[in-house]
Coordinates of C-alpha atoms and ligand atoms in Angstrom, one line a residue:
M23 CA -17.3 33.2 -97.6
E24 CA -16.9 30.9 -94.6
Y25 CA -20.5 31.7 -93.5
L26 CA -22.1 31.3 -97.0
P27 CA -23.3 27.7 -96.6
T28 CA -25.1 28.5 -93.3
M29 CA -26.5 31.7 -94.8
L30 CA -27.8 29.8 -97.8
K31 CA -29.6 27.4 -95.5
I32 CA -31.3 30.3 -93.7
I33 CA -32.4 31.8 -97.1
E34 CA -33.6 28.4 -98.4
N35 CA -35.6 27.6 -95.3
G36 CA -36.9 31.2 -95.2
A37 CA -38.3 30.8 -98.7
L38 CA -39.9 27.5 -97.6
A39 CA -41.4 29.3 -94.6
N40 CA -39.7 26.7 -92.3
T41 CA -39.4 29.1 -89.4
E42 CA -37.9 26.5 -87.0
K43 CA -35.0 25.7 -89.3
V44 CA -34.5 29.4 -90.1
A45 CA -34.1 29.9 -86.3
S46 CA -31.8 26.9 -85.7
Y47 CA -29.5 27.8 -88.6
T48 CA -29.4 31.4 -87.4
K49 CA -28.2 30.0 -84.1
V50 CA -25.5 28.1 -85.9
L51 CA -24.5 31.3 -87.7
A52 CA -24.4 33.2 -84.4
D53 CA -22.3 30.5 -82.8
K54 CA -19.8 30.6 -85.6
L55 CA -19.6 34.4 -85.4
R56 CA -19.1 34.2 -81.6
N57 CA -16.4 31.5 -82.0
D58 CA -14.6 33.7 -84.5
G59 CA -14.6 36.6 -81.9
D60 CA -17.4 38.7 -83.4
T61 CA -19.8 38.7 -80.4
K62 CA -21.5 41.9 -81.6
A63 CA -22.5 40.5 -84.9
A64 CA -23.6 37.2 -83.2
Q65 CA -25.9 39.1 -80.9
K66 CA -27.4 41.1 -83.8
V67 CA -28.2 37.9 -85.6
I68 CA -29.9 36.4 -82.5
N69 CA -31.8 39.7 -81.9
I70 CA -33.4 39.5 -85.4
I71 CA -34.9 36.1 -84.6
K72 CA -36.1 37.3 -81.2
Q73 CA -37.7 40.4 -82.6
T74 CA -39.4 38.5 -85.4
N75 CA -41.1 36.5 -82.7
T76 CA -42.6 39.5 -81.0
R77 CA -43.6 41.3 -84.3
K78 CA -45.4 38.5 -86.0
G79 CA -46.8 36.5 -83.1
I80 CA -45.1 33.3 -84.5
S81 CA -42.4 31.6 -82.5
P82 CA -39.2 31.0 -84.4
A83 CA -37.4 32.1 -81.3
S84 CA -38.6 29.0 -79.5
A85 CA -36.5 27.0 -81.9
L86 CA -33.5 28.8 -80.5
N87 CA -34.1 26.7 -77.4
S88 CA -35.5 23.7 -79.1
S89 CA -32.7 21.3 -78.3
T90 CA -34.9 19.2 -76.1
I91 CA -34.0 15.7 -77.1
P92 CA -37.0 13.3 -77.2
V93 CA -37.2 10.7 -74.4
D94 CA -38.5 7.2 -74.2
R95 CA -42.1 7.5 -73.0
D96 CA -41.9 4.8 -70.3
S97 CA -38.4 5.0 -68.9
R98 CA -38.0 8.8 -69.6
F99 CA -34.5 8.1 -70.7
S100 CA -33.2 10.6 -73.3
L101 CA -33.0 8.9 -76.8
A102 CA -29.7 10.6 -77.6
D103 CA -26.9 12.5 -75.9
E104 CA -26.1 16.0 -77.2
S105 CA -22.6 17.3 -77.2
F106 CA -20.8 20.2 -78.8
P107 CA -17.3 18.8 -79.7
D108 CA -14.7 21.5 -80.1
I109 CA -11.9 20.9 -82.6
K110 CA -9.4 22.2 -80.0
D111 CA -10.1 19.1 -77.8
I112 CA -9.9 16.5 -80.6
D113 CA -6.6 15.3 -82.0
I114 CA -7.3 12.3 -84.2
Q115 CA -4.6 10.4 -86.0
L116 CA -5.9 8.9 -89.2
D117 CA -4.0 6.9 -91.8
K118 CA -3.7 8.6 -95.1
I119 CA -6.1 6.1 -96.7
V120 CA -8.8 7.1 -94.2
E121 CA -8.0 10.8 -94.0
R122 CA -8.7 11.4 -97.7
P123 CA -12.3 10.2 -97.7
V124 CA -13.0 12.0 -94.4
E125 CA -11.8 15.3 -95.8
E126 CA -13.8 14.7 -99.0
F127 CA -17.0 14.0 -96.9
I128 CA -16.5 17.2 -94.8
S129 CA -16.0 19.2 -98.0
F130 CA -19.1 17.7 -99.6
V131 CA -21.2 18.7 -96.6
E132 CA -19.7 22.2 -96.5
N133 CA -20.3 22.7 -100.2
A134 CA -23.6 20.9 -100.5
H135 CA -25.2 23.9 -102.2
L136 CA -22.7 23.8 -105.0
L137 CA -23.3 20.2 -105.5
S138 CA -27.1 20.4 -105.6
D139 CA -26.9 23.4 -108.0
A140 CA -24.9 21.2 -110.3
G141 CA -27.4 18.4 -109.9
V142 CA -25.0 16.0 -108.1
G143 CA -26.1 16.5 -104.5
I144 CA -25.3 13.7 -102.2
S145 CA -27.0 12.5 -99.0
P146 CA -24.4 13.2 -96.3
S147 CA -24.3 9.8 -94.7
M148 CA -21.3 7.7 -93.6
L149 CA -21.0 4.2 -92.2
I150 CA -17.8 3.9 -90.2
Y151 CA -16.7 0.3 -89.5
G152 CA -13.6 -1.4 -88.0
P153 CA -12.3 -3.1 -84.9
P154 CA -12.9 -1.8 -81.4
G155 CA -10.9 1.2 -80.1
C156 CA -9.7 2.4 -83.5
G157 CA -11.4 5.7 -83.2
K158 CA -14.8 5.4 -84.8
S159 CA -16.7 7.3 -82.2
Y160 CA -13.8 9.8 -81.9
L161 CA -14.1 10.4 -85.6
A162 CA -17.8 11.2 -85.3
Q163 CA -16.8 13.9 -82.7
H164 CA -14.1 15.1 -85.1
I165 CA -16.5 15.4 -88.0
A166 CA -19.1 17.3 -85.9
A167 CA -16.4 19.6 -84.6
R168 CA -15.1 20.3 -88.1
L169 CA -18.6 21.1 -89.3
K170 CA -19.2 23.1 -86.2
L171 CA -22.5 21.3 -85.6
P172 CA -23.8 19.7 -82.4
L173 CA -23.4 15.9 -82.2
L174 CA -26.5 13.8 -81.3
T175 CA -25.3 10.4 -80.3
T176 CA -27.6 7.5 -79.8
R177 CA -26.5 4.1 -78.8
C178 CA -28.6 1.8 -80.9
D179 CA -28.4 -1.1 -78.4
S180 CA -30.1 1.0 -75.7
L181 CA -32.6 2.3 -78.3
M182 CA -33.5 -1.3 -78.9
S183 CA -33.6 -2.4 -75.3
S184 CA -36.7 -0.3 -74.7
L185 CA -40.0 -2.0 -75.2
L186 CA -40.3 -3.1 -78.8
G187 CA -43.6 -1.4 -79.3
S188 CA -42.2 1.9 -78.5
T189 CA -38.8 1.4 -80.3
A190 CA -40.3 2.2 -83.7
K191 CA -41.8 5.3 -82.2
N192 CA -38.6 6.3 -80.4
I193 CA -36.7 6.0 -83.7
R194 CA -39.2 8.2 -85.5
N195 CA -39.2 10.8 -82.8
L196 CA -35.4 10.9 -82.8
F197 CA -35.2 11.2 -86.6
D198 CA -37.9 13.9 -86.6
H199 CA -35.9 15.8 -84.0
A200 CA -32.7 15.5 -86.0
A201 CA -34.4 16.5 -89.2
N202 CA -35.6 19.7 -87.7
R203 CA -32.3 21.1 -86.5
P204 CA -28.8 21.5 -87.8
C205 CA -26.8 18.6 -86.3
V206 CA -24.8 15.4 -86.9
L207 CA -26.9 12.4 -86.0
F208 CA -24.6 9.6 -84.9
L209 CA -26.0 6.1 -84.7
D210 CA -23.4 4.3 -82.6
E211 CA -23.3 0.5 -82.2
F212 CA -25.3 0.5 -85.3
D213 CA -25.3 -3.3 -85.8
A214 CA -27.7 -3.6 -82.8
L215 CA -30.4 -2.1 -85.0
A216 CA -29.4 -3.3 -88.4
K217 CA -28.4 -6.9 -87.9
A218 CA -31.9 -8.0 -86.7
R219 CA -33.3 -7.7 -90.3
D220 CA -31.6 -10.8 -91.5
D221 CA -31.5 -12.8 -88.3
Q222 CA -33.5 -16.0 -88.5
H223 CA -34.3 -16.0 -84.8
E224 CA -35.7 -12.5 -84.7
V225 CA -39.4 -12.0 -84.5
G226 CA -41.3 -10.2 -87.2
E227 CA -41.9 -7.1 -85.2
L228 CA -38.2 -6.5 -84.7
K229 CA -37.7 -6.8 -88.5
R230 CA -40.4 -4.2 -89.0
V231 CA -38.6 -1.9 -86.7
V232 CA -35.5 -2.2 -88.7
V233 CA -37.3 -1.7 -92.0
G234 CA -38.8 1.4 -90.4
L235 CA -35.3 2.6 -89.4
L236 CA -34.1 2.3 -93.0
Q237 CA -37.1 4.3 -94.2
N238 CA -36.3 7.0 -91.6
I239 CA -32.8 7.2 -93.0
D240 CA -34.1 7.5 -96.5
N241 CA -36.6 10.2 -95.5
L242 CA -34.1 12.5 -93.8
P243 CA -33.7 15.9 -95.4
S244 CA -30.6 16.2 -97.6
D245 CA -29.0 18.5 -95.1
T246 CA -29.0 16.2 -92.1
V247 CA -25.6 14.6 -91.6
V248 CA -25.9 10.9 -90.5
L249 CA -23.0 8.9 -89.2
A250 CA -23.2 5.3 -88.1
A251 CA -20.5 3.1 -86.5
T252 CA -20.1 -0.6 -86.0
N253 CA -17.4 -3.2 -85.3
H254 CA -19.6 -6.0 -86.7
E255 CA -19.9 -4.9 -90.3
N256 CA -20.4 -8.6 -91.4
L257 CA -23.8 -8.5 -89.6
L258 CA -25.1 -5.7 -91.8
D259 CA -27.0 -6.7 -94.9
P260 CA -26.7 -5.1 -98.4
A261 CA -29.8 -3.0 -97.9
V262 CA -28.2 -1.3 -94.9
W263 CA -24.9 -0.7 -96.7
R264 CA -26.8 0.9 -99.6
R265 CA -28.3 3.6 -97.4
F266 CA -24.9 5.2 -96.8
A267 CA -23.2 7.3 -99.4
Y268 CA -19.9 6.8 -97.7
R269 CA -18.5 3.6 -96.1
L270 CA -15.3 4.1 -94.2
N271 CA -13.1 1.2 -93.0
I272 CA -10.8 2.2 -90.1
Q273 CA -8.2 -0.4 -89.3
M274 CA -5.6 -0.6 -86.6
P275 CA -3.2 2.3 -86.9
S276 CA -0.1 2.2 -89.2
Y277 CA 3.4 2.7 -88.1
E278 CA 3.2 6.5 -88.8
S279 CA -0.1 6.8 -86.9
R280 CA 1.2 4.8 -83.9
E281 CA 4.2 7.0 -83.7
K282 CA 1.9 10.1 -83.6
L283 CA -0.4 8.4 -81.1
L284 CA 2.5 7.7 -78.8
K285 CA 3.8 11.3 -79.0
Q286 CA 0.2 12.6 -78.4
Y287 CA -0.5 10.5 -75.4
L288 CA 2.9 10.4 -73.8
K289 CA 3.0 14.2 -74.0
G290 CA 6.1 15.7 -72.2
F291 CA 6.9 12.2 -70.9
S292 CA 7.8 10.9 -74.3
P293 CA 11.3 9.5 -74.8
K294 CA 13.1 11.1 -77.8
N295 CA 13.5 7.9 -79.8
L296 CA 10.1 6.2 -80.3
K297 CA 11.3 3.6 -82.8
N298 CA 11.2 0.5 -80.6
L299 CA 8.0 1.6 -78.9
T300 CA 6.3 2.2 -82.3
S301 CA 7.3 -1.2 -83.5
A302 CA 6.2 -2.9 -80.3
T303 CA 2.7 -1.3 -80.5
E304 CA 1.9 -3.0 -83.9
G305 CA -1.7 -4.4 -83.8
M306 CA -2.7 -2.1 -80.9
S307 CA -5.7 0.2 -81.3
G308 CA -5.5 4.0 -80.6
A309 CA -7.6 3.3 -77.4
L310 CA -5.1 0.7 -76.1
I311 CA -2.1 2.9 -76.8
R312 CA -3.7 5.8 -75.0
Q313 CA -4.5 3.5 -72.0
A314 CA -1.0 2.2 -71.8
C315 CA 0.6 5.7 -72.0
E316 CA -1.8 7.2 -69.4
A317 CA -1.3 4.3 -67.0
L318 CA 2.5 5.0 -67.0
I319 CA 2.2 8.7 -66.8
R320 CA 0.0 8.3 -63.7
L321 CA 2.7 6.2 -62.1
A322 CA 5.4 8.6 -63.0
V323 CA 3.4 11.5 -61.6
L324 CA 2.9 9.7 -58.3
N325 CA 6.6 8.8 -58.2
G326 CA 7.5 12.4 -58.9
E327 CA 9.3 11.5 -62.1
S328 CA 9.3 13.9 -65.0
N329 CA 10.1 11.4 -67.9
L330 CA 9.5 7.8 -68.7
D331 CA 12.0 5.1 -69.1
E332 CA 11.7 3.3 -72.5
N333 CA 12.1 -0.1 -70.9
K334 CA 9.1 0.6 -68.6
L335 CA 7.0 1.5 -71.6
L336 CA 8.0 -1.6 -73.4
V337 CA 7.1 -3.7 -70.4
K338 CA 3.6 -2.1 -70.3
I339 CA 3.1 -2.7 -74.0
A340 CA 4.3 -6.3 -73.7
Q341 CA 1.8 -6.8 -70.8
I342 CA -1.0 -5.6 -73.1
Q343 CA 0.1 -7.4 -76.2
H344 CA 0.8 -10.7 -74.6
Y345 CA -1.4 -10.8 -71.6
K346 CA -2.6 -14.3 -72.3
I347 CA 0.9 -15.8 -71.9
I348 CA 1.8 -13.5 -69.0
Q349 CA -1.3 -14.2 -67.0
S350 CA -1.3 -18.0 -67.7
H351 CA -0.7 -20.4 -64.8
E352 CA 2.5 -21.8 -66.2
T353 CA 5.9 -21.5 -64.7
A354 CA 7.9 -18.3 -65.1
E355 CA 10.5 -20.2 -67.0
S356 CA 8.0 -21.5 -69.5
K357 CA 6.4 -18.1 -69.9
I358 CA 9.8 -16.5 -70.5
R359 CA 10.5 -18.9 -73.3
Q360 CA 7.1 -18.5 -74.9
L361 CA 7.4 -14.7 -74.8
K362 CA 10.8 -14.8 -76.4
Q363 CA 9.4 -17.0 -79.1
A364 CA 6.4 -14.8 -79.7
D365 CA 8.3 -11.6 -80.2
S366 CA 12.1 -11.8 -79.8
R367 CA 12.7 -8.1 -80.6
L368 CA 10.3 -6.9 -77.9
F369 CA 11.3 -9.4 -75.3
T370 CA 14.9 -8.4 -74.7
T371 CA 16.6 -9.7 -71.6
R372 CA 16.0 -6.4 -69.9
V373 CA 12.3 -6.3 -70.7
L374 CA 11.9 -9.9 -69.4
S375 CA 13.9 -9.1 -66.3
E376 CA 11.7 -6.1 -65.5
L377 CA 8.5 -8.1 -66.3
F378 CA 9.3 -11.1 -64.0
T379 CA 11.6 -9.2 -61.5
I380 CA 14.3 -11.7 -62.2
S381 CA 17.9 -10.7 -62.8
T382 CA 19.1 -10.3 -66.4
G383 CA 21.7 -13.0 -65.7
K384 CA 19.1 -15.5 -64.7
I385 CA 16.9 -14.6 -67.7
S386 CA 19.9 -15.3 -70.1
K387 CA 20.5 -18.6 -68.3
I388 CA 16.9 -19.7 -68.9
L389 CA 16.9 -18.6 -72.5
N390 CA 20.3 -20.3 -73.2
S391 CA 19.5 -23.6 -71.4
P392 CA 18.1 -26.4 -73.5
L393 CA 14.5 -27.3 -73.0
Q394 CA 13.9 -30.2 -70.5
A395 CA 12.1 -33.1 -72.1
Ligands
LIG427 N1 -7.0 7.3 -84.4 C1 -7.0 7.8 -83.1 N2 -6.4 9.0 -82.9 C2 -6.4 9.5 -81.6 N3 -7.0 8.9 -80.6 C3 -7.6 7.7 -80.8 C4 -7.6 7.1 -82.0 N4 -8.3 5.9 -81.9 C5 -8.7 5.8 -80.6 N5 -8.3 6.9 -79.9 C6 -8.5 7.2 -78.5 O1 -9.2 6.1 -77.9 C7 -10.5 6.5 -77.4 C8 -11.5 5.5 -77.8 O2 -11.7 5.4 -79.2 P1 -13.2 5.2 -79.8 O3 -14.2 5.2 -78.7 O4 -13.4 6.3 -80.8 O5 -13.1 3.8 -80.5 P2 -14.2 3.0 -81.3 O6 -13.6 2.6 -82.6 O7 -15.4 3.8 -81.3 O8 -14.4 1.7 -80.4 P3 -15.7 0.8 -80.2 O9 -15.8 -0.1 -81.4 O10 -15.3 0.0 -79.0 O11 -16.8 1.7 -80.0 C9 -10.7 7.8 -78.1 O12 -11.6 8.7 -77.3 C10 -9.3 8.4 -78.3 O13 -8.9 9.0 -77.0
LIG428 MG1 -17.3 3.6 -80.5

């Protein structure tokens, strides 16, 4: 019954004579069949649409190729990027507290027909908020991949940067496009659009654009999945929050998630014991952990090494976590003392020695000598 939700969509839109949607959902069905290895059935399904086109003189088949994303009239820039995330390429680590609502959201979308039959249908929209680099955009890819739908990503700041007069039109065109095909519409950097509504300095026209955006969200058909992401949730007013059935706060990864992130991004280079490293990465985002791991793997590959020394990893993490002290213009002695004070467990004599290329003996001497007045 894996195909049932898509088949129901095809029947529903057929009954409503919405040929474009029939065709685009048929394409989704064909893609699912093809992914599951049934290319014959996939081709049969596509052929039905193509033949309908020739028999009736109408053109549902054109919808098979209707993924032309609208463009800004003046700049000709595309208003969104289309991608087809594959679950095989996405390995997201989510804390349990985040994972549960995400699974629930996916299940609601997949079983939307059951919910509307029971009169408790829900508009599939989710606002994802949290600090930079903690996986908001990655989660949008994950959700699209799980739903086996194309992801239409628009960066709201660039949508806004076009001439104001055409911004409202751009938004409408984009939403019309999304409403007419099965997809996940992802409004990234959402605060760029939504914050203007309440900003004292913004001119009236901008506010009207934002009100228009909210109306567009309201008017989307109940089967269009909308995700929005921001790291400035405090800039969004209550009217914006209300538009989203789900609000998901992603925070910096927990100990368990950081351990998984380290394993994931260190791959075969990972030391066996990740305890110290996991503790040292507290407060780092998934994006930063990935960067640190990849930088070291690059060096190891160039040096022909097949595994990574834990100490080197700790130094790299220390450089990221305490870059302000490390890059300050103070003396090495003063920096060494400050680092030891900031995190005595991370800054062992060996780590400090590697970091400043000073012998461990000298580091101990600095740390044990009294501060000069
Ligand atoms: N929870 C996570 N699990 C696995 N990888 C992650 C996670 N968080 C971040 N990453 C890695 O970091 C990259 C950047 O993360 P992403 O762009 O999703 O962050 P973001 O929250 O959208 O940041 P920003 O607020 O700056 O847009 C991802 O493509 C992924 O490789
Ligand atoms: Mg992002």
